Amino acid sequence: MEPSGRNEKLAFAARISQKLNGPSEAIIGFLTLLLEEVQRSGPVDALGDLNKVEVAALRLSEMVRKLAGDPRDIAGDAELQARLRHDLRSPINAIIGYCEMTIEDFGDELAPSATRDIGAILSEARRLAIRIDEVVDGAEPDDGGAGKALEAQLATGLIRSLSDTNADEEGIAGKILVIDDEPANCEILMRQLERRGHEVTAVNSAGETFDALAEHRFDLVLLDILMPGVNGIEVLERMKADTALQEIPVVMVSGLQETGAIARCISAGAEDYLPKPIDPVLLHARVQACLDRARWRAREIAFVKEVRYERDRADALLYSMLPAPVIRRLNDGETQIADRFPGASIIFADIVDFTPLVARMDADDLVKELSSVFTAFDELVNRHNIEKIKTIGDAYMAASGIPLRRDDHATAAVDFAQDILAAMSDPAVNRAGLDIRIGIHTGPVIAGLIGRKRSVYDVWGETVNLASRLESTGEAGKIQISDATRQALSGSQRTFRAHTHEVKGIGRMTSYFID
């Protein structure tokens, strides 16, 4: 009598799997290891008996697999029970017999690991022989009912898990490209997929494949391995090497049962493998799984792009506030940035008569004017590798020789200052006709990072103070430098005009205007 329902069949299959599949698969696993060992280390003469063990083991495995799907009522058919016992025990007896003969004939020559593998095979074969009676005759194991309870638990769990899935459940619909050189196979796949709401395009060759991929964006590709000319594995490799196509999941489809081909497809980037003839249930399950993974992968890629975009924005903002070398040091773990520089040049540039200008100009126009001027200065800072320190009202402060030391800091500072004056003569930059005066002094400074909120990289010392005094006592449209700066420009072709004047906090001093 055929089992009455699907649940009974599942329970029977679970029982066969739990009772017989385990030992059967263990035999094949230990035998594979044993054959590799003997082929590598010998004795070669033992391979004859071991190959017979392999034949019997494969035959046993196939019989167990078929038994799990057998619809007949074994328990109620004594003749069937007897035939099954005979059929299953024949390969088991062969396995046990040839293993024992191998031990008897070659025990002294076998490696210890090979001897252990034969012992394991014998143990699993004998365990399997006992379980045949339990499965075929329905005999209760002498374990107080524990085995029966475990079978029931396994079957109940399997049925519960399978009941949570519905083969007819609507899934994600996608755009799918089917590639197969057999038009009939294409037709079958198309109809099966279209019934589930997918939009399907079918092609019959590698050339048509790449034409279709160039014209449309597909969510999934079903690719036949065996095609004339360029085969499916080669198509897969080309797709995965193309950055525009490599994210499209590919399911390989073939009647080829060669394990090496399947492994090659997976290693080349295939998402899955479907054997022919294609089981519609497996087809839709794997298509849905691939589309699900592709959807989550697309979300992940979009999220990574968003994170990178925000990170780049944050980096750009940080680099606009702090010098790049200082950021690198912070990223390397330094928590306090404070350096003493024996030689640097400080530049102050200030707009002349700015206060009256504030009173008479419209606020928007004033800010636009300042922004235009200081933006031009910022571009000059980058051009001369000068470090902008800050703006103080209408004053622009910069430093040459920090945070990276340079021997020509005075020359760079003066070149920068001269370009500032040139920029102020450009009507496109200085639309309001502003005048500017510049002061430069050269000497030791201390530079460092201060503050946790809106951190600032700043410089301190007498050099800074004197540079500011030189700016404030200078003339519109002129660059006034200290004697220290003039000496640092030794060898320069520039001409200087000396003058002596009173400087607050310092007294009388001689400074120089650059002509």
mmCIF file with all atom_site columns, C-alpha atoms in Angstrom, residues 9-28 55-72 74 83-92 95 124-125 127-133 135-136:
data_model
loop_
_atom_site.group_PDB
_atom_site.id
_atom_site.type_symbol
_atom_site.label_atom_id
_atom_site.label_alt_id
_atom_site.label_comp_id
_atom_site.label_asym_id
_atom_site.label_entity_id
_atom_site.label_seq_id
_atom_site.pdbx_PDB_ins_code
_atom_site.Cartn_x
_atom_site.Cartn_y
_atom_site.Cartn_z
_atom_site.occupancy
_atom_site.B_iso_or_equiv
_atom_site.pdbx_formal_charge
_atom_site.auth_seq_id
_atom_site.auth_comp_id
_atom_site.auth_asym_id
_atom_site.auth_atom_id
_atom_site.pdbx_PDB_model_num
ATOM 1  C CA . LYS A 1 9   ? 6.265  9.924  2.703  1.00 0.00 ? 9   LYS A CA 1
ATOM 2  C CA . LEU A 1 10  ? 8.408  12.609 4.274  1.00 0.00 ? 10  LEU A CA 1
ATOM 3  C CA . ALA A 1 11  ? 8.508  10.720 7.546  1.00 0.00 ? 11  ALA A CA 1
ATOM 4  C CA . PHE A 1 12  ? 9.532  7.536  5.743  1.00 0.00 ? 12  PHE A CA 1
ATOM 5  C CA . ALA A 1 13  ? 12.216 9.377  3.777  1.00 0.00 ? 13  ALA A CA 1
ATOM 6  C CA . ALA A 1 14  ? 13.500 10.945 6.994  1.00 0.00 ? 14  ALA A CA 1
ATOM 7  C CA . ARG A 1 15  ? 13.680 7.508  8.598  1.00 0.00 ? 15  ARG A CA 1
ATOM 8  C CA . ILE A 1 16  ? 15.626 6.046  5.680  1.00 0.00 ? 16  ILE A CA 1
ATOM 9  C CA . SER A 1 17  ? 17.943 9.019  5.642  1.00 0.00 ? 17  SER A CA 1
ATOM 10 C CA . GLN A 1 18  ? 18.564 8.904  9.368  1.00 0.00 ? 18  GLN A CA 1
ATOM 11 C CA . LYS A 1 19  ? 19.026 5.144  9.504  1.00 0.00 ? 19  LYS A CA 1
ATOM 12 C CA . LEU A 1 20  ? 20.803 4.273  6.267  1.00 0.00 ? 20  LEU A CA 1
ATOM 13 C CA . ASN A 1 21  ? 22.148 7.336  4.508  1.00 0.00 ? 21  ASN A CA 1
ATOM 14 C CA . GLY A 1 22  ? 24.509 8.285  7.297  1.00 0.00 ? 22  GLY A CA 1
ATOM 15 C CA . PRO A 1 23  ? 26.482 4.994  7.391  1.00 0.00 ? 23  PRO A CA 1
ATOM 16 C CA . SER A 1 24  ? 26.337 4.693  3.584  1.00 0.00 ? 24  SER A CA 1
ATOM 17 C CA . GLU A 1 25  ? 27.801 8.171  3.065  1.00 0.00 ? 25  GLU A CA 1
ATOM 18 C CA . ALA A 1 26  ? 30.387 7.543  5.789  1.00 0.00 ? 26  ALA A CA 1
ATOM 19 C CA . ILE A 1 27  ? 31.559 4.419  3.958  1.00 0.00 ? 27  ILE A CA 1
ATOM 20 C CA . ILE A 1 28  ? 32.067 6.392  0.727  1.00 0.00 ? 28  ILE A CA 1
ATOM 21 C CA . VAL A 1 55  ? 31.871 -0.554 -6.674 1.00 0.00 ? 55  VAL A CA 1
ATOM 22 C CA . ALA A 1 56  ? 29.859 -2.122 -3.855 1.00 0.00 ? 56  ALA A CA 1
ATOM 23 C CA . ALA A 1 57  ? 29.721 1.123  -1.873 1.00 0.00 ? 57  ALA A CA 1
ATOM 24 C CA . LEU A 1 58  ? 28.403 3.113  -4.842 1.00 0.00 ? 58  LEU A CA 1
ATOM 25 C CA . ARG A 1 59  ? 25.806 0.425  -5.567 1.00 0.00 ? 59  ARG A CA 1
ATOM 26 C CA . LEU A 1 60  ? 24.711 0.497  -1.928 1.00 0.00 ? 60  LEU A CA 1
ATOM 27 C CA . SER A 1 61  ? 24.442 4.286  -1.941 1.00 0.00 ? 61  SER A CA 1
ATOM 28 C CA . GLU A 1 62  ? 22.258 4.247  -5.049 1.00 0.00 ? 62  GLU A CA 1
ATOM 29 C CA . MET A 1 63  ? 19.972 1.599  -3.549 1.00 0.00 ? 63  MET A CA 1
ATOM 30 C CA . VAL A 1 64  ? 19.537 3.601  -0.347 1.00 0.00 ? 64  VAL A CA 1
ATOM 31 C CA . ARG A 1 65  ? 18.767 6.738  -2.357 1.00 0.00 ? 65  ARG A CA 1
ATOM 32 C CA . LYS A 1 66  ? 16.054 4.949  -4.340 1.00 0.00 ? 66  LYS A CA 1
ATOM 33 C CA . LEU A 1 67  ? 14.627 3.356  -1.219 1.00 0.00 ? 67  LEU A CA 1
ATOM 34 C CA . ALA A 1 68  ? 14.027 6.800  0.318  1.00 0.00 ? 68  ALA A CA 1
ATOM 35 C CA . GLY A 1 69  ? 11.715 7.643  -2.590 1.00 0.00 ? 69  GLY A CA 1
ATOM 36 C CA . ASP A 1 70  ? 10.041 4.218  -2.786 1.00 0.00 ? 70  ASP A CA 1
ATOM 37 C CA . PRO A 1 71  ? 6.241  4.669  -2.597 1.00 0.00 ? 71  PRO A CA 1
ATOM 38 C CA . ARG A 1 72  ? 5.521  1.050  -1.644 1.00 0.00 ? 72  ARG A CA 1
ATOM 39 C CA . ILE A 1 74  ? 7.394  -2.089 2.953  1.00 0.00 ? 74  ILE A CA 1
ATOM 40 C CA . ARG A 1 83  ? 14.066 -8.902 -1.464 1.00 0.00 ? 83  ARG A CA 1
ATOM 41 C CA . LEU A 1 84  ? 15.231 -5.626 0.043  1.00 0.00 ? 84  LEU A CA 1
ATOM 42 C CA . ARG A 1 85  ? 17.180 -7.387 2.792  1.00 0.00 ? 85  ARG A CA 1
ATOM 43 C CA . HIS A 1 86  ? 18.899 -9.528 0.154  1.00 0.00 ? 86  HIS A CA 1
ATOM 44 C CA . ASP A 1 87  ? 19.573 -6.624 -2.195 1.00 0.00 ? 87  ASP A CA 1
ATOM 45 C CA . LEU A 1 88  ? 20.958 -4.331 0.506  1.00 0.00 ? 88  LEU A CA 1
ATOM 46 C CA . ARG A 1 89  ? 23.045 -6.958 2.288  1.00 0.00 ? 89  ARG A CA 1
ATOM 47 C CA . SER A 1 90  ? 24.764 -8.102 -0.911 1.00 0.00 ? 90  SER A CA 1
ATOM 48 C CA . PRO A 1 91  ? 26.871 -4.935 -1.328 1.00 0.00 ? 91  PRO A CA 1
ATOM 49 C CA . ILE A 1 92  ? 27.374 -4.698 2.444  1.00 0.00 ? 92  ILE A CA 1
ATOM 50 C CA . ILE A 1 95  ? 32.317 -4.285 1.396  1.00 0.00 ? 95  ILE A CA 1
ATOM 51 C CA . GLU A 1 124 ? 29.914 1.592  9.387  1.00 0.00 ? 124 GLU A CA 1
ATOM 52 C CA . ALA A 1 125 ? 29.098 -1.425 7.195  1.00 0.00 ? 125 ALA A CA 1
ATOM 53 C CA . ARG A 1 127 ? 26.172 -0.738 11.730 1.00 0.00 ? 127 ARG A CA 1
ATOM 54 C CA . LEU A 1 128 ? 24.318 -0.468 8.431  1.00 0.00 ? 128 LEU A CA 1
ATOM 55 C CA . ALA A 1 129 ? 23.606 -4.225 8.368  1.00 0.00 ? 129 ALA A CA 1
ATOM 56 C CA . ILE A 1 130 ? 21.891 -3.973 11.759 1.00 0.00 ? 130 ILE A CA 1
ATOM 57 C CA . ARG A 1 131 ? 19.822 -0.969 10.732 1.00 0.00 ? 131 ARG A CA 1
ATOM 58 C CA . ILE A 1 132 ? 18.487 -2.703 7.617  1.00 0.00 ? 132 ILE A CA 1
ATOM 59 C CA . ASP A 1 133 ? 16.348 -4.923 9.829  1.00 0.00 ? 133 ASP A CA 1
ATOM 60 C CA . VAL A 1 135 ? 14.049 -0.173 8.490  1.00 0.00 ? 135 VAL A CA 1
ATOM 61 C CA . VAL A 1 136 ? 12.829 -3.086 6.377  1.00 0.00 ? 136 VAL A CA 1
#
